[in-house]
């Protein structure tokens, strides 16, 4: 906030988040359907931008808390390279990304840039690379199409809409590679198949010390207390194995860099689900009340930049397309997003 005030921004207020940016939602609803979730954890930020209340708002992502809500609320959003923007005070999680929701790519990049210039990066990180203006429109020559663990959760209309986006890209001359086209991409798809579960182990272990204090004072919801009980069962060896797995996945991701300009996938398995709907996580006793992060967990694990582009509608509700870059390609990634907005017609199913 201090960085944005120094840049001349007017701060209107604090938006609603899920409890401790985890599973328990607040009262905010989706601006396109009051009976649907806006996503989480950046529920209020996504809804405020989607409703046109503000041109931009901030959020944090550890698993899927920026990219997915942006898709549900028809926003642009950037989850920058890990550490590119200083996350401020509070919980220090190893996958914590500060990011931006916005009504335009220009506002999205401007907010991120001003934070980077005045607030800097997380300690030990070089910060956000790129000039003040977002990258000019640039057609991606080759895009790698990711299915992730989320593809199995998609309904037929969402899949059809995404294929409609891919067909347009082909017609404009962009080469699309899938896991069927290259062994390195096939290997990578397999390596990220259970990233949501990996994120749970990492976040659960790292959050325990802080949540214990709140539990002891009776300030946690019953639901989060139940989650903490399960987190307490994790051992140091569990955490070390999760860290090792994350490093392996990041190494696999590096092998993809020569294959294309960026990666493309969905921002969520479909439009925003109804309030109270429990999205399965694939693990017993774990479910998500603000939609499944299955399409988002991989980029959080990787620390890679991701941008939501509002290009789809399914059953009258927004669905986002997600562009993913390699670390520190945030700026050129906005150029590819710019090109998609200039040349790809929105698809409504």
XYZ file of C-alpha atoms in Angstrom:
349
model
C 0.000 0.000 0.000
C 2.806 2.401 0.831
C 4.391 1.875 -2.588
C 1.114 2.584 -4.380
C 0.420 5.678 -2.269
C 3.875 6.986 -3.143
C 2.980 6.430 -6.803
C -0.162 8.559 -6.381
C -2.789 5.829 -6.036
C -5.933 6.396 -3.985
C -6.492 3.443 -1.651
C -10.214 2.821 -1.158
C -10.047 0.076 1.438
C -9.379 -3.507 2.447
C -11.226 -6.213 0.523
C -12.569 -9.494 1.892
C -10.416 -12.620 1.833
C -11.010 -16.174 2.903
C -9.948 -16.947 6.485
C -6.156 -16.664 6.564
C -6.267 -16.978 2.751
C -7.290 -20.615 3.095
C -10.567 -22.492 2.681
C -13.276 -20.719 4.690
C -14.959 -18.061 2.509
C -16.213 -14.640 3.527
C -19.526 -13.018 2.521
C -18.428 -11.759 -0.919
C -20.291 -13.137 -3.936
C -19.579 -13.189 -7.663
C -20.381 -9.906 -9.478
C -21.902 -11.859 -12.382
C -24.034 -14.185 -10.223
C -24.805 -13.483 -6.573
C -25.349 -17.200 -6.046
C -21.811 -18.104 -7.126
C -18.399 -17.797 -5.512
C -16.012 -15.033 -6.605
C -13.142 -17.435 -5.939
C -10.596 -17.215 -3.192
C -8.575 -16.244 -1.398
C -8.635 -12.836 -3.118
C -12.448 -12.894 -3.183
C -13.093 -9.222 -2.547
C -10.327 -7.986 -4.829
C -11.561 -10.098 -7.732
C -15.188 -9.098 -7.194
C -14.414 -5.393 -6.776
C -12.552 -5.268 -10.082
C -15.101 -7.476 -11.843
C -17.946 -5.223 -10.671
C -16.119 -2.095 -11.850
C -15.780 -0.667 -8.341
C -12.023 -0.185 -8.714
C -9.596 -0.350 -11.663
C -7.191 -2.622 -9.792
C -6.777 -4.537 -6.544
C -4.189 -6.741 -4.874
C -4.192 -10.389 -3.881
C -1.839 -13.139 -2.767
C -1.451 -16.568 -4.325
C 0.046 -19.623 -2.658
C -1.980 -22.201 -4.604
C -4.626 -20.556 -6.811
C -5.790 -17.381 -5.119
C -5.214 -14.821 -7.899
C -5.470 -16.550 -11.262
C -8.688 -18.500 -10.544
C -10.749 -15.662 -8.959
C -9.702 -13.393 -11.819
C -11.107 -15.917 -14.281
C -14.368 -16.199 -12.327
C -14.789 -12.402 -12.281
C -13.627 -11.576 -15.852
C -10.493 -9.744 -14.719
C -7.003 -9.529 -16.030
C -4.554 -10.647 -13.370
C -0.876 -11.344 -12.951
C 0.755 -13.705 -10.511
C 4.335 -12.577 -11.037
C 7.501 -14.593 -10.796
C 8.029 -15.770 -7.214
C 9.551 -12.983 -5.121
C 9.176 -10.330 -7.833
C 6.955 -8.128 -5.633
C 7.497 -7.662 -1.911
C 4.755 -9.542 -0.079
C 4.857 -7.214 2.920
C 4.451 -8.209 6.540
C 2.609 -11.287 7.731
C 2.844 -14.983 7.007
C 6.047 -15.960 5.246
C 5.201 -18.920 3.008
C 7.696 -20.237 0.488
C 5.172 -19.995 -2.394
C 3.616 -16.644 -1.477
C 3.167 -14.401 -4.539
C 1.784 -10.861 -4.356
C -0.202 -10.140 -7.516
C -2.648 -7.769 -9.188
C -6.256 -7.934 -10.405
C -7.215 -5.259 -12.932
C -9.762 -4.247 -15.528
C -7.088 -3.816 -18.198
C -3.617 -5.084 -18.995
C -2.328 -1.514 -18.753
C -3.576 -1.085 -15.183
C -2.438 -4.577 -14.243
C 1.130 -3.938 -15.330
C 1.249 -0.348 -14.026
C 0.291 -1.426 -10.506
C 2.823 -4.262 -10.510
C 5.542 -1.978 -11.879
C 4.964 0.764 -9.284
C 5.049 -1.742 -6.426
C 8.294 -3.162 -7.788
C 9.925 0.253 -8.142
C 8.992 1.517 -4.684
C 8.437 -1.598 -2.592
C 11.033 -3.800 -4.219
C 11.114 -7.568 -4.174
C 10.965 -10.147 -1.441
C 14.325 -10.359 0.367
C 16.860 -12.252 -1.694
C 14.996 -11.872 -5.011
C 15.942 -9.563 -7.930
C 12.445 -8.155 -8.437
C 10.149 -7.576 -11.395
C 11.909 -7.039 -14.714
C 10.500 -4.789 -17.424
C 9.908 -1.108 -18.257
C 7.041 1.088 -17.119
C 4.776 0.331 -20.074
C 3.388 -3.177 -20.654
C 4.920 -5.109 -23.520
C 3.512 -4.350 -26.973
C 1.292 -6.897 -28.662
C 3.396 -9.896 -29.725
C 2.084 -13.064 -31.337
C 3.494 -16.181 -29.670
C 5.209 -18.315 -32.294
C 4.779 -21.508 -30.286
C 2.631 -22.212 -27.241
C 2.754 -25.338 -25.110
C -0.757 -26.501 -24.222
C -1.007 -27.747 -20.638
C -3.832 -29.952 -19.434
C -2.651 -30.293 -15.810
C -4.630 -32.236 -13.231
C -7.499 -29.827 -13.856
C -8.444 -31.157 -17.303
C -10.232 -34.174 -15.818
C -12.406 -31.775 -13.776
C -13.585 -29.739 -16.789
C -17.092 -30.109 -18.151
C -17.705 -30.457 -21.898
C -18.678 -26.792 -22.544
C -15.492 -25.522 -20.889
C -13.352 -27.915 -22.906
C -15.158 -26.905 -26.093
C -14.614 -23.222 -25.363
C -10.911 -23.725 -24.751
C -10.568 -25.709 -27.978
C -12.245 -22.778 -29.724
C -9.486 -20.488 -28.428
C -6.815 -22.958 -29.578
C -8.376 -23.219 -33.052
C -8.146 -19.450 -33.453
C -4.506 -19.484 -32.380
C -3.723 -22.102 -35.024
C -5.527 -20.052 -37.654
C -3.300 -17.090 -36.794
C -0.166 -19.187 -37.287
C 0.749 -20.029 -33.698
C 2.176 -23.539 -33.361
C 0.603 -25.509 -30.510
C 2.433 -28.373 -28.813
C 0.706 -30.839 -26.487
C 1.996 -33.694 -24.362
C 1.379 -35.939 -27.372
C 3.869 -33.947 -29.461
C 6.993 -33.914 -27.292
C 8.328 -36.305 -24.617
C 9.564 -33.475 -22.370
C 6.069 -32.009 -22.233
C 4.558 -35.426 -21.586
C 7.015 -35.937 -18.717
C 6.189 -32.511 -17.302
C 2.445 -33.175 -17.384
C 3.037 -36.313 -15.336
C 5.280 -34.471 -12.876
C 2.591 -31.861 -12.073
C -0.285 -34.336 -11.892
C -0.674 -34.022 -8.093
C 0.515 -30.497 -7.465
C -2.567 -29.518 -5.472
C -1.704 -32.199 -2.913
C 1.926 -31.071 -2.947
C 0.826 -27.511 -2.190
C -1.274 -28.761 0.711
C 1.733 -30.407 2.352
C 3.967 -27.376 1.853
C 1.410 -24.829 3.036
C 0.140 -26.950 5.920
C 3.605 -27.439 7.353
C 4.603 -23.791 6.904
C 1.372 -22.362 8.379
C 1.273 -24.422 11.569
C 3.371 -22.196 13.783
C 1.212 -19.117 13.162
C -2.187 -20.791 13.327
C -1.394 -22.489 16.644
C -1.323 -19.085 18.318
C -4.743 -18.114 16.968
C -6.237 -21.491 17.842
C -5.072 -21.137 21.427
C -6.986 -17.858 21.752
C -10.143 -19.304 20.178
C -9.981 -17.079 17.101
C -9.967 -19.812 14.429
C -13.070 -21.247 12.804
C -13.929 -24.856 13.578
C -13.137 -25.748 9.980
C -9.651 -24.267 10.104
C -9.008 -25.908 13.486
C -9.842 -29.256 11.878
C -7.409 -28.484 9.053
C -4.723 -27.560 11.594
C -5.180 -30.885 13.388
C -4.328 -32.654 10.146
C -1.410 -30.306 9.503
C 0.023 -31.200 12.909
C 0.416 -34.794 11.724
C 3.006 -33.809 9.098
C 6.637 -34.517 9.933
C 9.849 -32.767 9.002
C 10.574 -35.640 6.615
C 7.206 -35.049 4.908
C 8.154 -31.423 4.389
C 11.628 -32.252 3.111
C 10.191 -34.719 0.620
C 7.754 -32.054 -0.597
C 10.578 -29.542 -1.040
C 12.600 -32.107 -2.979
C 9.611 -32.855 -5.196
C 9.142 -29.153 -5.880
C 12.748 -28.769 -6.966
C 12.377 -31.745 -9.318
C 9.294 -30.179 -10.906
C 11.094 -26.858 -11.364
C 13.963 -28.683 -13.059
C 11.513 -30.445 -15.388
C 9.989 -27.061 -16.214
C 13.356 -25.602 -17.222
C 13.656 -28.311 -19.879
C 10.580 -26.868 -21.619
C 12.014 -23.386 -22.126
C 13.536 -24.031 -25.600
C 10.267 -25.506 -26.890
C 8.048 -22.422 -26.974
C 7.395 -18.794 -26.104
C 4.939 -19.559 -23.285
C 2.371 -22.064 -22.077
C -1.407 -21.858 -22.254
C -4.139 -23.513 -20.213
C -7.368 -22.629 -18.439
C -7.551 -20.500 -15.294
C -10.112 -22.878 -13.753
C -11.984 -26.088 -14.623
C -15.084 -24.053 -15.467
C -17.104 -21.021 -14.401
C -17.567 -20.073 -10.758
C -19.402 -22.825 -8.854
C -22.411 -22.072 -6.631
C -21.901 -20.822 -3.095
C -21.427 -23.762 -0.754
C -20.286 -26.112 -3.504
C -17.414 -28.355 -2.414
C -14.798 -28.860 -5.129
C -13.006 -32.151 -4.624
C -9.254 -32.023 -4.086
C -8.561 -35.672 -4.828
C -7.697 -36.256 -1.164
C -10.003 -37.530 1.584
C -11.329 -34.837 3.952
C -10.046 -31.955 1.818
C -12.356 -29.884 -0.375
C -12.463 -26.319 -1.704
C -15.399 -23.938 -1.158
C -14.202 -21.280 -3.609
C -13.550 -23.518 -6.617
C -10.820 -25.950 -7.567
C -7.231 -24.634 -7.878
C -6.201 -27.602 -10.035
C -5.164 -25.358 -12.954
C -3.227 -23.002 -10.659
C -1.197 -25.196 -8.328
C 1.500 -25.897 -10.915
C 2.480 -22.257 -11.463
C 2.551 -21.670 -7.710
C 4.855 -24.653 -7.236
C 7.029 -23.450 -10.108
C 7.159 -19.815 -9.029
C 6.472 -19.002 -12.679
C 4.615 -15.905 -13.888
C 1.010 -16.395 -14.967
C -1.566 -14.040 -16.476
C -5.339 -14.478 -16.614
C -6.934 -13.272 -19.856
C -10.778 -12.989 -19.844
C -11.613 -14.652 -23.152
C -14.307 -17.241 -22.413
C -17.868 -17.508 -21.180
C -19.597 -20.733 -20.165
C -23.307 -20.803 -19.241
C -23.309 -17.031 -19.005
C -20.388 -16.787 -16.576
C -16.746 -15.826 -17.220
C -13.925 -18.330 -17.590
C -10.317 -17.189 -17.906
C -7.516 -18.367 -20.152
C -4.129 -18.614 -18.434
C -0.782 -17.787 -20.022
C 2.322 -19.052 -18.217
C 5.927 -17.969 -18.692
C 9.279 -18.985 -17.317
C 10.700 -17.129 -14.315
C 11.375 -13.429 -14.996
C 9.488 -13.390 -18.328
C 6.624 -11.422 -16.769
C 6.956 -8.476 -19.155
C 7.038 -10.397 -22.467
C 4.174 -12.532 -21.155
C 2.017 -9.392 -21.008
C 2.865 -8.839 -24.681
C 1.438 -12.254 -25.567
C -1.653 -11.491 -23.474
C -1.971 -8.196 -25.327
C -1.867 -10.020 -28.652
C -4.557 -12.478 -27.566
C -6.870 -9.601 -26.681
C -6.186 -7.956 -30.056
C -6.617 -11.033 -32.260
C -8.599 -13.779 -30.493
C -12.377 -13.449 -30.398
C -13.988 -14.306 -27.060
C -15.703 -17.693 -27.052
C -19.072 -18.139 -25.359
C -20.610 -21.585 -24.915
